[in-house]
Amino acid sequence: MPFYYVANWKMNMHYQKAANFCSEQYESLIQLAAEKNAFLILCPSAVVLASVSAMFKETEIQIGAQDCSPFKEGAHTGDISAQSLMEAGASYCIIGHSERRIEWGETDEIIAQKMVRLFEVGIRPIICIGETKEAFDQGTTFEFLARQLDPLIEAIIQINSFSSSRHRIFIAYEPIWAIGSGIVPEKVYLESIFSWLKEYCTRINNLVPVRFLYGGSVVPEHIFYLKKVSGVEGFLIGGASIDFQMFKKIVVL
Ligand code: PGA
């Protein structure tokens, strides 16, 4: 199975930089996806998403948003609806990133609402979960992850019937202490997490397919090892995704 590579550009690329990156690397990105038979998903900021998606229309490169509103529509100043993101060309959307949880106080319930909004318009949610350093040190990671997953699982069980075969969710396991730190967890630790996640999500397996990603300091130095972790089906890449050569190495190695 080919790996998924989700480029989370965060707020690291302003409008013009993102547009330049895409035009400069247009051919290379398409070639990279084809040669490595990889799923490449670019997640620019919302303002440039429509232009990036127009650029890559009719190519294998997919576009994702970095967040969406938990509301469907209406008086929610500054929010961006899932419907708008879909119309602008997003087929994926990251939700629940730890930066949003920490900086904006997003709760698991809000994230579950966002997930439902995305399902309504056929966008595939990429849901970030991951424990704090404190939970890791205390050995309470599974409890931490279960708390994050439960409202999502409940919401999926409530939906019960998914109308479109396009529906699919991605769980991106990103230990907070590994994000941007240069540290990646040990292989045995990661394997225990991914096998637990798979088991924990069996309740929703018959409702919607779940794919599992790893995120947190995914850089060329670590990728060879990370690709060997069983249960990992792709990567959520932050810092290294805004440098094409680094991103390419991650896909190629
Ligand atoms: P990083 O970020 O690759 O820079 O660690 C990953 C993320 O936050 O999604």
Short mmCIF file of C-alpha atoms and ligand atoms in Angstrom, two decimals:
data_model
loop_
_atom_site.label_atom_id
_atom_site.label_comp_id
_atom_site.label_asym_id
_atom_site.label_seq_id
_atom_site.Cartn_x
_atom_site.Cartn_y
_atom_site.Cartn_z
CA MET A 1 0.00 0.00 0.00
CA PRO A 2 1.39 3.41 -0.91
CA PHE A 3 1.99 5.83 1.94
CA TYR A 4 0.05 9.07 2.44
CA TYR A 5 2.17 12.19 2.84
CA VAL A 6 0.26 15.13 4.27
CA ALA A 7 2.13 18.43 4.02
CA ASN A 8 0.92 20.62 6.88
CA TRP A 9 2.20 24.05 5.89
CA LYS A 10 0.70 25.62 9.02
CA MET A 11 1.20 29.40 8.96
CA ASN A 12 4.75 28.84 7.70
CA MET A 13 3.90 29.80 4.12
CA HIS A 14 2.25 33.14 3.46
CA TYR A 15 0.02 33.50 0.39
CA GLN A 16 2.71 34.42 -2.12
CA LYS A 17 5.22 31.92 -0.80
CA ALA A 18 2.71 29.08 -1.09
CA ALA A 19 1.74 30.13 -4.61
CA ASN A 20 5.40 30.36 -5.65
CA PHE A 21 6.21 27.00 -4.09
CA CYS A 22 3.43 25.37 -6.10
CA SER A 23 4.33 26.93 -9.40
CA GLU A 24 8.05 26.26 -8.95
CA GLN A 25 7.55 22.65 -7.87
CA TYR A 26 4.50 21.89 -10.01
CA GLU A 27 6.10 19.29 -12.30
CA SER A 28 8.30 17.86 -9.55
CA LEU A 29 5.37 17.28 -7.22
CA ILE A 30 3.36 15.50 -9.90
CA GLN A 31 6.37 13.42 -10.89
CA LEU A 32 7.11 12.56 -7.26
CA ALA A 33 3.58 11.31 -6.66
CA ALA A 34 3.67 9.23 -9.85
CA GLU A 35 7.14 7.76 -9.44
CA LYS A 36 6.66 6.71 -5.85
CA ASN A 37 3.00 5.83 -6.27
CA ALA A 38 2.40 8.04 -3.24
CA PHE A 39 -0.63 10.02 -2.10
CA LEU A 40 0.53 13.61 -1.70
CA ILE A 41 -1.82 15.95 0.11
CA LEU A 42 -0.88 19.63 0.33
CA CYS A 43 -2.48 21.63 3.13
CA PRO A 44 -2.00 25.35 2.51
CA SER A 45 -3.64 28.13 4.51
CA ALA A 46 -7.29 28.74 3.67
CA VAL A 47 -6.76 31.97 1.69
CA VAL A 48 -4.57 30.32 -0.91
CA LEU A 49 -6.33 26.96 -0.95
CA ALA A 50 -8.57 27.72 -3.94
CA SER A 51 -5.63 28.85 -6.12
CA VAL A 52 -3.50 25.86 -5.16
CA SER A 53 -6.36 23.51 -5.83
CA ALA A 54 -7.06 25.11 -9.23
CA MET A 55 -3.40 24.68 -10.11
CA PHE A 56 -3.42 20.96 -9.32
CA LYS A 57 -6.85 20.21 -10.73
CA GLU A 58 -6.75 17.11 -12.94
CA THR A 59 -3.53 15.93 -11.29
CA GLU A 60 -2.93 13.30 -8.64
CA ILE A 61 -2.00 15.94 -6.05
CA GLN A 62 -4.73 16.34 -3.45
CA ILE A 63 -5.52 19.43 -1.41
CA GLY A 64 -6.40 19.65 2.27
CA ALA A 65 -7.38 22.47 4.60
CA GLN A 66 -5.82 23.02 8.03
CA ASP A 67 -9.05 23.49 9.98
CA CYS A 68 -12.77 24.11 9.57
CA SER A 69 -15.66 25.56 11.52
CA PRO A 70 -17.69 23.30 13.80
CA PHE A 71 -20.77 25.18 12.51
CA LYS A 72 -22.52 24.48 9.26
CA GLU A 73 -23.28 28.10 8.29
CA GLY A 74 -24.55 31.38 9.66
CA ALA A 75 -23.35 34.18 11.90
CA HIS A 76 -19.86 32.95 12.84
CA THR A 77 -17.48 35.76 11.97
CA GLY A 78 -14.12 34.58 10.81
CA ASP A 79 -15.05 30.92 10.57
CA ILE A 80 -14.71 28.92 7.36
CA SER A 81 -17.32 26.29 6.67
CA ALA A 82 -16.63 22.79 5.46
CA GLN A 83 -18.90 23.55 2.51
CA SER A 84 -16.69 26.50 1.45
CA LEU A 85 -13.57 24.38 1.78
CA MET A 86 -15.11 21.69 -0.36
CA GLU A 87 -16.16 24.21 -3.02
CA ALA A 88 -12.66 25.72 -2.95
CA GLY A 89 -11.21 22.30 -3.76
CA ALA A 90 -10.31 20.63 -0.47
CA SER A 91 -10.79 16.88 -0.32
CA TYR A 92 -9.09 16.54 3.07
CA CYS A 93 -9.03 18.67 6.22
CA ILE A 94 -6.79 18.52 9.27
CA ILE A 95 -8.71 18.97 12.53
CA GLY A 96 -7.73 18.82 16.18
CA HIS A 97 -4.11 19.72 15.70
CA SER A 98 -2.46 20.17 19.11
CA GLU A 99 -1.57 23.75 18.18
CA ARG A 100 -5.29 24.52 17.86
CA ARG A 101 -6.17 22.55 20.96
CA ILE A 102 -3.58 24.46 22.98
CA GLU A 103 -3.79 27.92 21.40
CA TRP A 104 -7.57 28.02 20.92
CA GLY A 105 -8.79 25.68 23.62
CA GLU A 106 -10.47 23.32 21.17
CA THR A 107 -12.13 20.45 22.97
CA ASP A 108 -12.65 16.89 21.77
CA GLU A 109 -16.35 17.67 21.41
CA ILE A 110 -15.67 20.64 19.13
CA ILE A 111 -13.36 18.48 17.07
CA ALA A 112 -16.06 15.83 16.77
CA GLN A 113 -18.46 18.51 15.48
CA LYS A 114 -15.90 19.58 12.90
CA MET A 115 -15.57 15.98 11.80
CA VAL A 116 -19.32 15.72 11.29
CA ARG A 117 -19.32 18.95 9.22
CA LEU A 118 -16.61 17.47 7.02
CA PHE A 119 -18.50 14.22 6.52
CA GLU A 120 -21.55 16.21 5.44
CA VAL A 121 -19.68 17.62 2.47
CA GLY A 122 -17.56 14.57 1.64
CA ILE A 123 -14.21 15.92 2.89
CA ARG A 124 -11.96 13.35 4.56
CA PRO A 125 -11.02 14.43 8.09
CA ILE A 126 -7.42 14.06 9.22
CA ILE A 127 -7.85 14.05 12.98
CA CYS A 128 -4.81 14.75 15.13
CA ILE A 129 -4.46 13.15 18.52
CA GLY A 130 -1.45 12.77 20.76
CA GLU A 131 -0.37 12.85 24.36
CA THR A 132 1.49 15.52 26.29
CA LYS A 133 5.00 14.95 27.61
CA GLU A 134 3.49 14.71 31.07
CA ALA A 135 1.12 11.89 30.07
CA PHE A 136 3.98 10.14 28.31
CA ASP A 137 6.19 10.39 31.42
CA GLN A 138 3.40 9.15 33.64
CA GLY A 139 2.66 6.22 31.33
CA THR A 140 -0.95 7.34 30.80
CA THR A 141 -0.83 7.69 27.02
CA PHE A 142 -3.60 5.18 26.28
CA GLU A 143 -6.01 6.88 28.67
CA PHE A 144 -5.11 10.23 27.12
CA LEU A 145 -5.73 8.99 23.58
CA ALA A 146 -8.94 7.20 24.56
CA ARG A 147 -10.31 10.49 25.96
CA GLN A 148 -9.55 12.20 22.65
CA LEU A 149 -11.02 9.40 20.56
CA ASP A 150 -14.23 8.64 22.45
CA PRO A 151 -16.29 11.67 21.30
CA LEU A 152 -15.22 10.98 17.71
CA ILE A 153 -16.17 7.33 17.91
CA GLU A 154 -19.51 8.23 19.48
CA ALA A 155 -20.23 10.73 16.72
CA ILE A 156 -19.39 8.17 14.05
CA ILE A 157 -21.62 5.55 15.67
CA GLN A 158 -24.45 8.09 15.75
CA ILE A 159 -24.07 8.85 12.06
CA ASN A 160 -24.21 5.12 11.51
CA SER A 161 -24.77 5.10 7.80
CA PHE A 162 -22.30 6.82 5.54
CA SER A 163 -23.78 7.77 2.21
CA SER A 164 -20.61 8.09 0.21
CA SER A 165 -17.90 5.56 -0.39
CA ARG A 166 -15.52 8.53 -0.35
CA HIS A 167 -15.90 8.72 3.40
CA ARG A 168 -12.81 7.74 5.28
CA ILE A 169 -11.03 9.08 8.32
CA PHE A 170 -7.39 9.54 9.05
CA ILE A 171 -6.14 9.42 12.60
CA ALA A 172 -2.81 11.23 12.84
CA TYR A 173 -0.99 10.21 15.98
CA GLU A 174 1.25 13.14 16.90
CA PRO A 175 2.76 13.01 20.38
CA ILE A 176 2.93 16.68 21.36
CA TRP A 177 6.47 16.29 22.63
CA ALA A 178 7.61 15.09 19.19
CA ILE A 179 6.19 18.02 17.20
CA GLY A 180 8.93 20.31 15.97
CA SER A 181 11.31 18.95 18.60
CA GLY A 182 13.50 16.71 16.45
CA ILE A 183 12.64 13.82 18.77
CA VAL A 184 10.76 10.78 17.54
CA PRO A 185 9.43 8.02 19.76
CA GLU A 186 11.07 4.61 19.80
CA LYS A 187 9.87 1.99 17.36
CA VAL A 188 8.49 -0.36 20.02
CA TYR A 189 6.59 2.51 21.60
CA LEU A 190 5.13 3.56 18.26
CA GLU A 191 4.17 0.01 17.40
CA SER A 192 2.38 -0.40 20.71
CA ILE A 193 0.47 2.83 20.02
CA PHE A 194 -0.54 1.91 16.47
CA SER A 195 -1.65 -1.57 17.40
CA TRP A 196 -3.68 -0.13 20.29
CA LEU A 197 -5.21 2.49 17.99
CA LYS A 198 -6.22 -0.11 15.45
CA GLU A 199 -7.82 -2.21 18.14
CA TYR A 200 -9.54 0.79 19.74
CA CYS A 201 -11.05 1.81 16.41
CA THR A 202 -12.46 -1.62 15.49
CA ARG A 203 -15.88 -0.44 16.70
CA ILE A 204 -16.08 1.96 13.78
CA ASN A 205 -14.34 -0.16 11.18
CA ASN A 206 -17.55 -1.44 9.69
CA LEU A 207 -18.91 2.14 9.42
CA VAL A 208 -16.02 4.04 7.92
CA PRO A 209 -12.51 3.00 6.88
CA VAL A 210 -9.80 4.37 9.17
CA ARG A 211 -6.22 5.06 8.12
CA PHE A 212 -3.41 5.78 10.58
CA LEU A 213 -0.71 8.40 10.17
CA TYR A 214 2.27 9.38 12.26
CA GLY A 215 3.30 13.00 12.77
CA GLY A 216 5.97 14.79 14.80
CA SER A 217 9.50 15.54 13.58
CA VAL A 218 9.05 13.61 10.35
CA VAL A 219 12.32 14.59 8.66
CA PRO A 220 14.60 12.75 6.19
CA GLU A 221 16.89 11.57 9.04
CA HIS A 222 14.05 9.66 10.66
CA ILE A 223 11.94 8.57 7.73
CA PHE A 224 13.64 5.30 6.90
CA TYR A 225 13.00 4.12 10.41
CA LEU A 226 9.48 5.54 10.63
CA LYS A 227 8.47 3.73 7.45
CA LYS A 228 9.29 0.47 9.16
CA VAL A 229 6.89 1.02 12.04
CA SER A 230 4.11 -1.46 11.58
CA GLY A 231 0.64 0.04 11.47
CA VAL A 232 1.77 3.37 10.02
CA GLU A 233 0.09 4.17 6.70
CA GLY A 234 1.41 7.66 6.15
CA PHE A 235 2.82 10.82 7.66
CA LEU A 236 1.76 14.29 8.69
CA ILE A 237 4.72 16.52 7.99
CA GLY A 238 5.12 20.03 9.35
CA GLY A 239 8.47 21.83 9.17
CA ALA A 240 10.01 19.56 6.53
CA SER A 241 7.08 19.97 4.14
CA ILE A 242 7.86 23.57 3.26
CA ASP A 243 11.28 22.67 1.88
CA PHE A 244 10.76 20.74 -1.34
CA GLN A 245 14.08 18.88 -1.18
CA MET A 246 13.34 17.65 2.33
CA PHE A 247 9.81 16.72 1.43
CA LYS A 248 11.04 14.84 -1.61
CA LYS A 249 13.56 12.89 0.45
CA ILE A 250 10.82 11.90 2.89
CA VAL A 251 8.78 10.48 0.02
CA VAL A 252 11.68 8.86 -1.81
CA LEU A 253 13.71 7.33 1.01
P1 PGA B 1 6.70 18.79 12.52
O1 PGA B 1 5.14 19.11 12.69
O2 PGA B 1 6.82 17.82 11.37
O3 PGA B 1 7.32 20.10 12.25
O4 PGA B 1 7.15 18.17 13.81
C1 PGA B 1 4.18 18.11 12.53
C2 PGA B 1 2.79 18.69 12.76
O5 PGA B 1 2.66 19.53 13.65
O6 PGA B 1 1.82 18.32 12.08
#
